[in-house]
XYZ file of C-alpha atoms in Angstrom:
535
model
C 2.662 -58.431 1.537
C 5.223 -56.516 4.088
C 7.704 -54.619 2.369
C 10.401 -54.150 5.659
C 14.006 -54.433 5.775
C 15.808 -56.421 7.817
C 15.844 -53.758 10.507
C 12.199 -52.679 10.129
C 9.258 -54.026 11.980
C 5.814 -53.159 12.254
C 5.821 -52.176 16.060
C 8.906 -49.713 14.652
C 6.442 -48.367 11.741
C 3.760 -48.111 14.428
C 6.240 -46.221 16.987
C 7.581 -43.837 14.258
C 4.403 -42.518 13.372
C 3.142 -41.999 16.639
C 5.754 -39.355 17.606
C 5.133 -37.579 13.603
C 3.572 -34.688 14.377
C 2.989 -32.524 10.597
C 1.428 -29.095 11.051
C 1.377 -25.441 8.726
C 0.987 -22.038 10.501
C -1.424 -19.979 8.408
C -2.897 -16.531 8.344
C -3.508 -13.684 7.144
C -0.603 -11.359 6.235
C 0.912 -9.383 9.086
C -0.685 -11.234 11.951
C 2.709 -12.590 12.734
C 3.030 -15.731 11.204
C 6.498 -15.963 10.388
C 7.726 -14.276 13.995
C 5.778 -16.804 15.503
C 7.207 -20.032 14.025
C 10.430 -17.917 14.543
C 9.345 -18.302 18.611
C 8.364 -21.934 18.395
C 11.284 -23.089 16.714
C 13.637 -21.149 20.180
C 11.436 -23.117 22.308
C 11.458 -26.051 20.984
C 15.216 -25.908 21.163
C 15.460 -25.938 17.197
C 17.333 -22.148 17.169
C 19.365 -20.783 20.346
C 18.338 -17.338 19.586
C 15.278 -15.991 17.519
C 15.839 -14.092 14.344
C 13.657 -11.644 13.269
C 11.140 -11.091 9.516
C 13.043 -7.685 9.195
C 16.115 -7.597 10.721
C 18.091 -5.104 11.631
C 22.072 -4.492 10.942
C 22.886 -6.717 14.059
C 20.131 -9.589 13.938
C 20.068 -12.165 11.445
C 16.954 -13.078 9.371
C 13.846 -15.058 10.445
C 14.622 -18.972 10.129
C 11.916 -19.858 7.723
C 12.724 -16.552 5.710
C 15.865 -18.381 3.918
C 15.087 -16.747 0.365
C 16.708 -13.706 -0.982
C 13.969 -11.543 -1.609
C 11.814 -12.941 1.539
C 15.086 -10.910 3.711
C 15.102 -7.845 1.506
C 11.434 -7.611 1.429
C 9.794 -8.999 4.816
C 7.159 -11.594 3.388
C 7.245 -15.216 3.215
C 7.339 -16.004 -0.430
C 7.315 -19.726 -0.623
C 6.534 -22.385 2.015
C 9.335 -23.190 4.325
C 10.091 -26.834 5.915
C 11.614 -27.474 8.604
C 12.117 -30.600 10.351
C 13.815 -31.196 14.344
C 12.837 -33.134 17.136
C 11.511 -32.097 20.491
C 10.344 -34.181 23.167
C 10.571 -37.345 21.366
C 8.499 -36.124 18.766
C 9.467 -35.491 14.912
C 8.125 -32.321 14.116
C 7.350 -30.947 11.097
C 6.692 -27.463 10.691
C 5.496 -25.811 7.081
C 5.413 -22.202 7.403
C 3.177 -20.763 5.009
C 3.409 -17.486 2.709
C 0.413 -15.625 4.100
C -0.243 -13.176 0.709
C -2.859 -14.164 -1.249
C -0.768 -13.715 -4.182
C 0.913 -16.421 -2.835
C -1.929 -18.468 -2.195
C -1.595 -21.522 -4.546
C 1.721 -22.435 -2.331
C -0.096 -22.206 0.926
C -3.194 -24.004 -0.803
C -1.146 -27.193 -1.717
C 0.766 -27.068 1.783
C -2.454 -27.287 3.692
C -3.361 -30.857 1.712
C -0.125 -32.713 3.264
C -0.534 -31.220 7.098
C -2.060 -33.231 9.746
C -2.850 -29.769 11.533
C -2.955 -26.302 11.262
C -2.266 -23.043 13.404
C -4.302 -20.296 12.784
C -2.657 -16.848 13.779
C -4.984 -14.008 14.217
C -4.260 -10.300 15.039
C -5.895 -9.789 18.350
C -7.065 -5.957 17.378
C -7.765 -7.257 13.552
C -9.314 -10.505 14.311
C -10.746 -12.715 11.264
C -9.280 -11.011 8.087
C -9.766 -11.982 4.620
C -7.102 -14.391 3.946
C -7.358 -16.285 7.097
C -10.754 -16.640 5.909
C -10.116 -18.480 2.952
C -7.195 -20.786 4.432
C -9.545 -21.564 6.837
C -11.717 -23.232 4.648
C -9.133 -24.843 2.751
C -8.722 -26.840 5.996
C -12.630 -27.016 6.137
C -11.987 -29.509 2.693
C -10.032 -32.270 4.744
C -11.244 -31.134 8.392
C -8.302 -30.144 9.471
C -7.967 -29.937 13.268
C -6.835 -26.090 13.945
C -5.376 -24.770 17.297
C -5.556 -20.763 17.259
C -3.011 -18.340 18.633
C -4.502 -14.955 18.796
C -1.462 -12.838 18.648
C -0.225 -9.430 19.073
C -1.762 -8.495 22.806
C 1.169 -6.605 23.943
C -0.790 -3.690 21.082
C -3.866 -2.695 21.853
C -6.633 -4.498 20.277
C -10.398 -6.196 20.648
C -11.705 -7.576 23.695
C -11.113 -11.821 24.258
C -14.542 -12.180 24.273
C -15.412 -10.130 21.258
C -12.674 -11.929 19.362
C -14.384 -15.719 20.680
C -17.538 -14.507 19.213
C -16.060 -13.485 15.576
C -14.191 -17.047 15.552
C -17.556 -18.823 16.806
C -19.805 -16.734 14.273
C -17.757 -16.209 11.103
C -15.832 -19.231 11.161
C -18.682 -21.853 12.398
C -16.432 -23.594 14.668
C -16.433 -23.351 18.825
C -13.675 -21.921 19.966
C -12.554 -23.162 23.554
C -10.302 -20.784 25.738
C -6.889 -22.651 26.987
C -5.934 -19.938 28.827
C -6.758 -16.352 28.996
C -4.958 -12.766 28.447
C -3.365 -10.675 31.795
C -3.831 -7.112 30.856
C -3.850 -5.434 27.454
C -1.492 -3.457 25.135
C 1.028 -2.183 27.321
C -0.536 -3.451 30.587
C -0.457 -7.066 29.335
C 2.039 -9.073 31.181
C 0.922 -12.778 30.516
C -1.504 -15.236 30.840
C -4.056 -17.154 33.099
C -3.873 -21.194 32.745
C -7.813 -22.132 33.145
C -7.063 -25.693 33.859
C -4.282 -25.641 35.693
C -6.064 -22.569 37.536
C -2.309 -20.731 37.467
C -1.300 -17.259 36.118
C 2.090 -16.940 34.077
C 3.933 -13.709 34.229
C 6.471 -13.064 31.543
C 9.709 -10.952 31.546
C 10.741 -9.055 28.015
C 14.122 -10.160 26.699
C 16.204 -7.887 24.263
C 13.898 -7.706 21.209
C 12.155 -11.201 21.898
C 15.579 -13.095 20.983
C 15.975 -15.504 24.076
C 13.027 -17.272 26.068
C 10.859 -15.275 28.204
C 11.399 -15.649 32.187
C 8.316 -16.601 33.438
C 7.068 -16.562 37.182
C 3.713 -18.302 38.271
C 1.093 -16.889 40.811
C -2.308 -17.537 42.189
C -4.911 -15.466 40.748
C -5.572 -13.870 44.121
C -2.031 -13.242 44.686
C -1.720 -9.204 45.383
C 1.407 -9.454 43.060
C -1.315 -9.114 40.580
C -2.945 -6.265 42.222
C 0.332 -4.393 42.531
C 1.189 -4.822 38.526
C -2.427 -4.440 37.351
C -3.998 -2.282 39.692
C -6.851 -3.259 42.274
C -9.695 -2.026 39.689
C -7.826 -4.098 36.509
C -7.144 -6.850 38.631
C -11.240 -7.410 40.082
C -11.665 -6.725 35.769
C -9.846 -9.987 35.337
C -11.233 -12.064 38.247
C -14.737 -11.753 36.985
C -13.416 -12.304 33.071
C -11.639 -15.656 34.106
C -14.942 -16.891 36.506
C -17.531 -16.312 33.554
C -15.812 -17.423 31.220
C -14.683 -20.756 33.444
C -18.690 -20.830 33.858
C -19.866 -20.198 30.776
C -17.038 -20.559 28.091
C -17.044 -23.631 25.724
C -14.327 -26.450 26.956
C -12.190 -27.833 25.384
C -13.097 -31.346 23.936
C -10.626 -33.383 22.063
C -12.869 -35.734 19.803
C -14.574 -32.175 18.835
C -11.095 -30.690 17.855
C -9.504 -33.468 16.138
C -13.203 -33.747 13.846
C -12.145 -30.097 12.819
C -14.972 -28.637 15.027
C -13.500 -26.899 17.736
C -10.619 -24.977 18.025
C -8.655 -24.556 21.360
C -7.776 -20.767 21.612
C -4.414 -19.105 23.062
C -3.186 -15.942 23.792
C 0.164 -14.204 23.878
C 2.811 -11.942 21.795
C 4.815 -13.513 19.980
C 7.804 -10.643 19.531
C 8.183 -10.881 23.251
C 7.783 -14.291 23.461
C 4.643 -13.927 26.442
C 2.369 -16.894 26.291
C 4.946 -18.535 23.737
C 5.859 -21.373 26.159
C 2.482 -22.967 27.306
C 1.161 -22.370 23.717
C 4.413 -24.948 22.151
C 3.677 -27.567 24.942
C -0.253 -27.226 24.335
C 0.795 -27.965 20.706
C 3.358 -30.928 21.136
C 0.238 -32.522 23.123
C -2.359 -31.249 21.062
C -1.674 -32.132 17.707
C -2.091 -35.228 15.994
C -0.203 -37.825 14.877
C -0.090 -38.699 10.641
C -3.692 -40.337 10.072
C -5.667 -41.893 6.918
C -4.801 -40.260 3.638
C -7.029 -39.944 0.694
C -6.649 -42.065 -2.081
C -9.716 -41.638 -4.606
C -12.555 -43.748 -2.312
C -10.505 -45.031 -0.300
C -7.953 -44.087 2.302
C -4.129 -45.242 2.907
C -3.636 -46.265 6.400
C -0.024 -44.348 7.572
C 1.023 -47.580 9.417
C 0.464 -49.228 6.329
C 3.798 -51.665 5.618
C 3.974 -50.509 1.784
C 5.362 -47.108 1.058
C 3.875 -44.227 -0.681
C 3.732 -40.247 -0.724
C 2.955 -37.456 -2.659
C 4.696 -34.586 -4.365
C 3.233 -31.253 -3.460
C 5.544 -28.563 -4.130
C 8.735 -27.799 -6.612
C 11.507 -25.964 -5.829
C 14.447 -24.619 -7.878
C 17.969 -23.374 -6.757
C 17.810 -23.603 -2.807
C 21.437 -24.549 -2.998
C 23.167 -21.963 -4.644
C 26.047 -24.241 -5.775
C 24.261 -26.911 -7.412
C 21.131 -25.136 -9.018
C 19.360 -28.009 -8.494
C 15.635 -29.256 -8.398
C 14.133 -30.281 -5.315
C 10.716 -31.977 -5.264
C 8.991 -31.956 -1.865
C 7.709 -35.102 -0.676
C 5.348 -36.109 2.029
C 5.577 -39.622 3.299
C 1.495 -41.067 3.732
C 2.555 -44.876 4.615
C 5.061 -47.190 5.034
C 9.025 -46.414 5.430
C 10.912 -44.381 2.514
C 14.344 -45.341 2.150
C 17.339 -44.385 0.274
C 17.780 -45.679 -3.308
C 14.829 -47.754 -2.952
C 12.714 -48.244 -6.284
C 9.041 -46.649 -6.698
C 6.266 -46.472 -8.936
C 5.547 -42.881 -10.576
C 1.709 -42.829 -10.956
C 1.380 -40.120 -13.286
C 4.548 -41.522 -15.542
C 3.324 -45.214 -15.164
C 7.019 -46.559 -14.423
C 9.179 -46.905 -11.636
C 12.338 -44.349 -10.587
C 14.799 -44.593 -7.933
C 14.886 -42.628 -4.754
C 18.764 -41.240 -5.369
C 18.887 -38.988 -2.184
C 16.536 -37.812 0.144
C 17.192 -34.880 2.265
C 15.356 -33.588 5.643
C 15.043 -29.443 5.607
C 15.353 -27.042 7.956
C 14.213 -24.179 5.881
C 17.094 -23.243 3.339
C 19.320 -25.612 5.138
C 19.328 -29.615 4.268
C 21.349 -32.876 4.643
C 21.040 -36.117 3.571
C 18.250 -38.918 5.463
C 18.661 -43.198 4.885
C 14.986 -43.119 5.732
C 11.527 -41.555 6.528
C 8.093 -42.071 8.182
C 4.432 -40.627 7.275
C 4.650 -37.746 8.243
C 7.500 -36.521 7.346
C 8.324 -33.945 4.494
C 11.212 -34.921 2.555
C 13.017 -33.236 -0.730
C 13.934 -35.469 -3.052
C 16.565 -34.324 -5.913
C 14.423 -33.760 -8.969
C 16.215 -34.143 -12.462
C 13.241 -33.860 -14.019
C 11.131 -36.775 -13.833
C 8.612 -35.236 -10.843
C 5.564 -32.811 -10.992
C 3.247 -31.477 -8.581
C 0.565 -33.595 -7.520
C 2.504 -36.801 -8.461
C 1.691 -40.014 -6.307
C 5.048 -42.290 -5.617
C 4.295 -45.572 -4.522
C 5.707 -49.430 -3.794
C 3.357 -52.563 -4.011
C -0.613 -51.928 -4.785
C -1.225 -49.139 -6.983
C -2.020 -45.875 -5.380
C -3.221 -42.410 -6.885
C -3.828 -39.792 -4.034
C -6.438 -37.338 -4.982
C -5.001 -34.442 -7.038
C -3.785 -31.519 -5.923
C -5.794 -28.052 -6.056
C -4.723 -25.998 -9.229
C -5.708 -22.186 -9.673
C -6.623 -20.162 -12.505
C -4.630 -17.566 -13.502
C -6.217 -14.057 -13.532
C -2.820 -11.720 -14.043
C -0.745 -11.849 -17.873
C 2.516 -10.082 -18.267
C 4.671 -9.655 -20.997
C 7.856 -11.099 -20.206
C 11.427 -9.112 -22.120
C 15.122 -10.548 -21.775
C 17.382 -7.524 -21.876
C 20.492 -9.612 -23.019
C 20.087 -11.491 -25.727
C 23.158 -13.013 -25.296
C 21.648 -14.731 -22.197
C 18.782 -16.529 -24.020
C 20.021 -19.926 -22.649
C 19.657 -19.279 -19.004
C 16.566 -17.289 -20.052
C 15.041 -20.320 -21.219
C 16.436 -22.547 -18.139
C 15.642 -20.184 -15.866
C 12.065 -19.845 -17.049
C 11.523 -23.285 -17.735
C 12.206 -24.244 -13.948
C 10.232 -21.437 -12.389
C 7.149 -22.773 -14.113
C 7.805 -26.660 -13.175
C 7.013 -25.035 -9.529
C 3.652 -24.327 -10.329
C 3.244 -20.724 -9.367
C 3.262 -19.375 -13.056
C 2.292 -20.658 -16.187
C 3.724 -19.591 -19.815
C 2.452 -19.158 -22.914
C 3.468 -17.954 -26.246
C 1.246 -16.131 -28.638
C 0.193 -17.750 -31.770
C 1.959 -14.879 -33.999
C 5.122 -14.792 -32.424
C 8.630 -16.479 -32.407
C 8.770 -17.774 -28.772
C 11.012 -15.387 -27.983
C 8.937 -12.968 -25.788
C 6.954 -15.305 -23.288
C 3.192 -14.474 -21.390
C 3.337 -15.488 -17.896
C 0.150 -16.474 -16.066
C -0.760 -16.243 -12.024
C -2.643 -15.668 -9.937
C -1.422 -12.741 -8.002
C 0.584 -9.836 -9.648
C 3.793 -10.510 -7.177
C 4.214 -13.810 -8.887
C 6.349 -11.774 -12.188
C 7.822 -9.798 -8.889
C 9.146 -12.869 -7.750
C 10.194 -14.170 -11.358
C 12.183 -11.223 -12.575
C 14.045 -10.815 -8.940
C 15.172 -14.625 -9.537
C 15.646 -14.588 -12.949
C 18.568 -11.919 -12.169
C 19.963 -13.448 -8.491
C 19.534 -17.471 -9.802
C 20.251 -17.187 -13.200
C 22.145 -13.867 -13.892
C 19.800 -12.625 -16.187
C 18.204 -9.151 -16.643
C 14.103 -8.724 -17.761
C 11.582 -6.631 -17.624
C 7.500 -7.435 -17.698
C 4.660 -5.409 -19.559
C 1.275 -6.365 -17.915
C -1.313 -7.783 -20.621
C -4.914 -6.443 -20.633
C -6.520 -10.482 -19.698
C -8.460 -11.568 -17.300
C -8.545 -15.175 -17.649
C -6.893 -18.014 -20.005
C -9.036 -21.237 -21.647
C -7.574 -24.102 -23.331
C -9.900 -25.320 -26.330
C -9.509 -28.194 -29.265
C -9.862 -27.637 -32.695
C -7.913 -28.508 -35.998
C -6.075 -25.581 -37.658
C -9.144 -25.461 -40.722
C -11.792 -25.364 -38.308
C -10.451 -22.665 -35.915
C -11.535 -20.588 -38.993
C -15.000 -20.807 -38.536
C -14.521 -19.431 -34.836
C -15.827 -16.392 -33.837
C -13.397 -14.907 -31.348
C -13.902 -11.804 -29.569
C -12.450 -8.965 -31.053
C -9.940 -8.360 -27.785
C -9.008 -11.959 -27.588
C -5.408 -13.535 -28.164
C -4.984 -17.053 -29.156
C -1.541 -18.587 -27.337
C -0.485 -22.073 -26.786
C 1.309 -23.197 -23.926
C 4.483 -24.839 -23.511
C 3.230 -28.240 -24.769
C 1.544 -26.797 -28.069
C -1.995 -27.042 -26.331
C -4.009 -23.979 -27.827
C -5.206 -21.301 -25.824
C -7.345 -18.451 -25.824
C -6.891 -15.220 -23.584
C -9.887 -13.322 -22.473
C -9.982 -9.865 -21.401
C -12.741 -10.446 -19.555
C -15.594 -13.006 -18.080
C -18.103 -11.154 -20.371
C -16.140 -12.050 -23.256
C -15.746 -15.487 -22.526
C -19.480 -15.737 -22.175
C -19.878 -14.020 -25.180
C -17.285 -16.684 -26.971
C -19.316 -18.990 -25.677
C -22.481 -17.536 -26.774
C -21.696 -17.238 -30.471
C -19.116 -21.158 -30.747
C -21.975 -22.988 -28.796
C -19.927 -26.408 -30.118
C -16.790 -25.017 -29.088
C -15.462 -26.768 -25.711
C -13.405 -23.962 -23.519
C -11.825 -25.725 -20.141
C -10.059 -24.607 -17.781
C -6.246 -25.292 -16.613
C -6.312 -28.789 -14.582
C-alpha cells in the first residue's frame, strides 16, 4: 500500500526522480580527477571560483578535498559528496579517491551511482587503476561518459587514444566533439553535431569560466591561430572521423556499451563547458536497484536505501558518526521510522543532512537518488539495507581482503581512552580491520588493509581527531583467514611455523599467513580445517 504524506503524491515521486541525476568521477591517479569535479562544480554554478588539489598561499583548497591530510598531501583520501542543483536537476556528484590503496572506498561508491565519468590522461591513456574501476562498473553496467583530459600537455593522438578505449576496454567509444590543436597549440574544441568549433580563453590559473568564442571550421580565424598546414591537419581529422567514427547511440550508452568521448583541459577550463551540459543531458535518471532476484523500482511509493560508506569526525565540534545513505525508492523523511535489515528492528531517522563535501545542513526529505548522511550513534554498518513496508535486502556490498598488517603503538598511555575510541571508529568505516594476537593483552592492536596508506591515514587522524600520538611497525603477512575450532581441538592443528593466530574485535579466531604458499600448505596438512575469508 502507498506510504505518502499528506503533501506527497505519486506524480511528485515520479517528478523528483526524473530530475535525480547520481554520478562518481573515477580514474586513475593523477589524470585529474579531483581538478575536474573542481571545474564542474564552477560551471554548474555550485562554487563562484575554482579551488585548486594543491593550492598555493593565495588559493584555497579543491572543494571535494575537505579533509586535513587530502590539503596537506594532494590526494583524495575518501569519497566526497556533494549535492546542488543545476538546471532543474538534483545532482549528485561522488568524487572518488583514485589510489588503489584507496580502492575499497571508490569500490563501494561505484554500487550506489547511476553513472560514471571516466577521466583519462590524454598522453597516458588507459592506466591501471582506471582499468579496474572500469570493470567495477562492468558488474552493474554502468553507463560511462569519458573526458580525456590534460590536452593543453602534449600527449597521444585522438585516434590512437579511441582505439586503446575500443580495444582494452571492449566498449565503442563515440567522439562528441573533437580536440583543436595539441599541447600548447590546443585552443579548444570542434562540436561534431552541432558542426561548430569552440575557442577558449585562459583565465588566471583556471579559477573563473573560460571565455569562449564560436567559429566555422573554415573560418581563417582558425588558419591564423593554427597555421594553414595544422589547420588542413584538422579538416581532414574531423571529415574521417565524421565518416568513419562510431556515433553516438543512446540505448548503446545507457546498456553500458558505448561511451561518448570528450576532450578538453580541465586546469584551464577548455572544453569544460560543453562537456557539463553533455552530462546534465546525458546522464540518467535513478533506475531499478538490485534487491537479491529482484529489483526495487525508484518510483516505488515505499521507501528504502542503503548504507554504503561510514564516516567519523567531519564536524570537528561534534565528533560525530555519519552513515552515508543512498535513497533507491520511495521518499525519506525526517524522523520517520525504518526497518534495519541486518539488525531485524526498526530505528528512527533523527536527522538527515544533504553534503556538499565537508560542508552539511539539515534536509525534511529525500528522493532516489539522492545521497544523504544520516547521524550514526552506532546502530548502522556498511552494506546495511533500511527499509519501510515489504521487506527488502539489497545485495551486499563488495568487501576486500586485506593484504598489508601493521603493528599499531600508542605513545601516551595516558591517552588509552581516545586510543580505543579513536580506533574503534576508524574501523566501523570499513577501510581497516583490527585484530589482536592470541598472546597478548589487547593493548597493542594489528591493523589490516588493503593498501599500505590506509595506517598513513590512521596515525595522521588518530593525532588531528583524537589528539593522540602512535606509531606502526609493519608485520611480515600476507593475508588473514578466519577458521572455527574449539580451544582442545586447535591443538591438533598443524600451523605453519610463520603463522600468528589473532582474533578480531568480536573474538572470531584468526590466522595470519605470511604468505599464499603457506596457506596452501595449512590447508594441505588440516584438510578438515575450514579457512574463509573476511565477508
Amino acid at each position: 500500500m502507498a506510504q505518502y504524506t499528506a503533501n506527497t503524491t505519486q506524480k511528485d515521486l515520479d517528478y523528483e526522480v526524473s530530475r535525480r541525476r547520481t554520478f562518481a568521477i573515477i580514474s586513475h591517479p593523477d589524470a585529474g580527477k579531483t581538478t575536474l569535479t573542481e571545474k564542474l562544480l564552477l560551471y554548474a554554478g555550485a562554487v563562484g571560483m575554482a579551488g585548486s588539489v594543491r593550492a598555493r598561499k593565495n588559493q584555497r583548497s579543491a572543494t571535494s578535498d575537505w579533509m586535513e591530510m587530502e590539503q596537506q598531501r594532494g590526494i583524495s583520501i575518501t569519497t566526497a559528496a556533494l549535492q546542488f542543483d543545476c538546471q532543474g536537476c538534483r545532482i549528485n556528484l561522488l568524487d572518488t579517491p583514485g589510489h588503489q590503496d584507496f580502492s575499497e572506498d571508490t569500490y563501494r561508491t561505484l554500487m550506489v551511482t547511476d553513472s560514471a565519468v571516466m577521466v583519462l590522461d590524454a598522453a597516458k591513456g588507459i592506466e591501471s587503476q582506471t582499468k579496474k574501476l572500469f570493470q567495477v562498473c562492468r558488474l552493474r553496467n554502468t553507463p560511462i561518459l569519458t573526458f580525456i583530459n590534460k590536452l593543453d600537455r602534449p600527449g597521444r593522438e585522438p585516434l590512437e587514444l579511441l582505439e586503446e578505449i575500443e580495444q582494452v576496454m571492449g566498449i565503442s567509444p563515440a567522439p562528441i566533439n573533437w580536440p583543436i590543436g595539441n599541447g600548447p597549440t590546443f585552443k579548444g574544441v570542434y562540436d561534431l553535431a552541432s558542426k561548430s568549433v569552440l575557442l577558449f580563453e585562459r583565465t588566471e590559473h583556471g579559477r573563473y569560466r573560460a571565455p569562449v568564442r564560436v567559429h566555422g571550421l573554415n573560418d581563417q580565424v582558425l588558419t591564423a591561430l593554427l597555421g594553414r598546414d595544422e589547420h588542413a591537419a584538422l579538416i581532414e581529422e574531423i571529415e574521417l572521423i565524421s565518416a568513419v567514427g562510431t556515433k553516438f547511440n543512446r540505448d548503446e550508452f545507457l546498456a553500458g556499451l558505448a561511451t561518448p568521448v570528450f576532450f578538453g583541459s580541465a586546469s584551464n577550463n577548455f572544453g569544460l563547458e560543453p562537456f557539463w551540459q553533455a552530462l546534465i543531458e546525458l546522464a540518467p535518471p535513478p533506475g531499478p536497484y538490485a534487491a537479491g532476484p529482484n529489483s526495487i523500482e525508484p518510483n516505488s511509493p515505499e521507501f528504502s536505501g542503503l548504507i554504503f560508506k561510514i564516516q567519523a569526525n567531519m564536524d570537528p565540534q561534534h565528533r560525530d558518526q555519519v552513515a552515508f545513505l543512498r535513497v533507491c525508492s520511495g521518499r525519506l523523511e525526517k524522523d520517520m521510522q525504518v526497518h534495519n535489515a541486518r539488525l531485524g528492528r526498526k530505528l528512527r531517522i533523527a536527522r538527515a543532512y544533504r553534503f556538499f563535501a565537508g560542508e552539511r545542513e539539515p534536509v525534511d526529505e529525500a528522493y532516489p537518488g539522492d545521497v544523504v548522511g544520516l547521524a550514526n550513534p552506532g546502530g548502522f554498518s556498511i552494506g546495511d539495507t533500511l527499509y519501510t513496508g515489504r521487506a527488502v535486502a539489497f545485495n551486499t556490498m563488495p568487501r576486500f581482503q586485506p593484504e598489508h598488517f601493521c603493528l599499531l603503538q600508542n605513545s601516551d598511555i595516558g591517552k588509552y581512552k581516545q586510543f580505543n575510541k579513536g580506533l574503534e571508529q576508524l574501523e566501523k568505516e570499513g577501510a581497516i580491520q583490527v585484530f589482536f594476537f592470541s598472546d597478548s593483552l589487547r593493548k597493542e592492536p594489528v591493523l589490516a588493509a588493503v593498501g599500505e596508506l590506509q595506517f598513513e591515514v590512521v596515525t595522521a587522524r588518530l593525532r588531528a581527531e583524537y589528539g593522540v600520538e602512535t606509531t606502526v611497525s609493519k608485520l611480515p603477512f600476507a593475508c588473514a583467514r578466519w577458521f572455527e575450532a574449539e580451544q582442545p581441538d586447535r591443538a591438533e592443528i598443524i600451523w605453519p611455523s610463520r603463522c600468528k593466530l589473532a582474533e578480531d574485535r568480536q573474538g572470531q579466531p584468526v590466522v595470519l599467513f605470511s604468505s599464499e604458499w603457506e596457506l596452501n600448505y595449512c590447508r594441505e596438512k588440516n584438510p578438515r580445517l575450514a579457512l574463509r575469508e573476511w565477508g
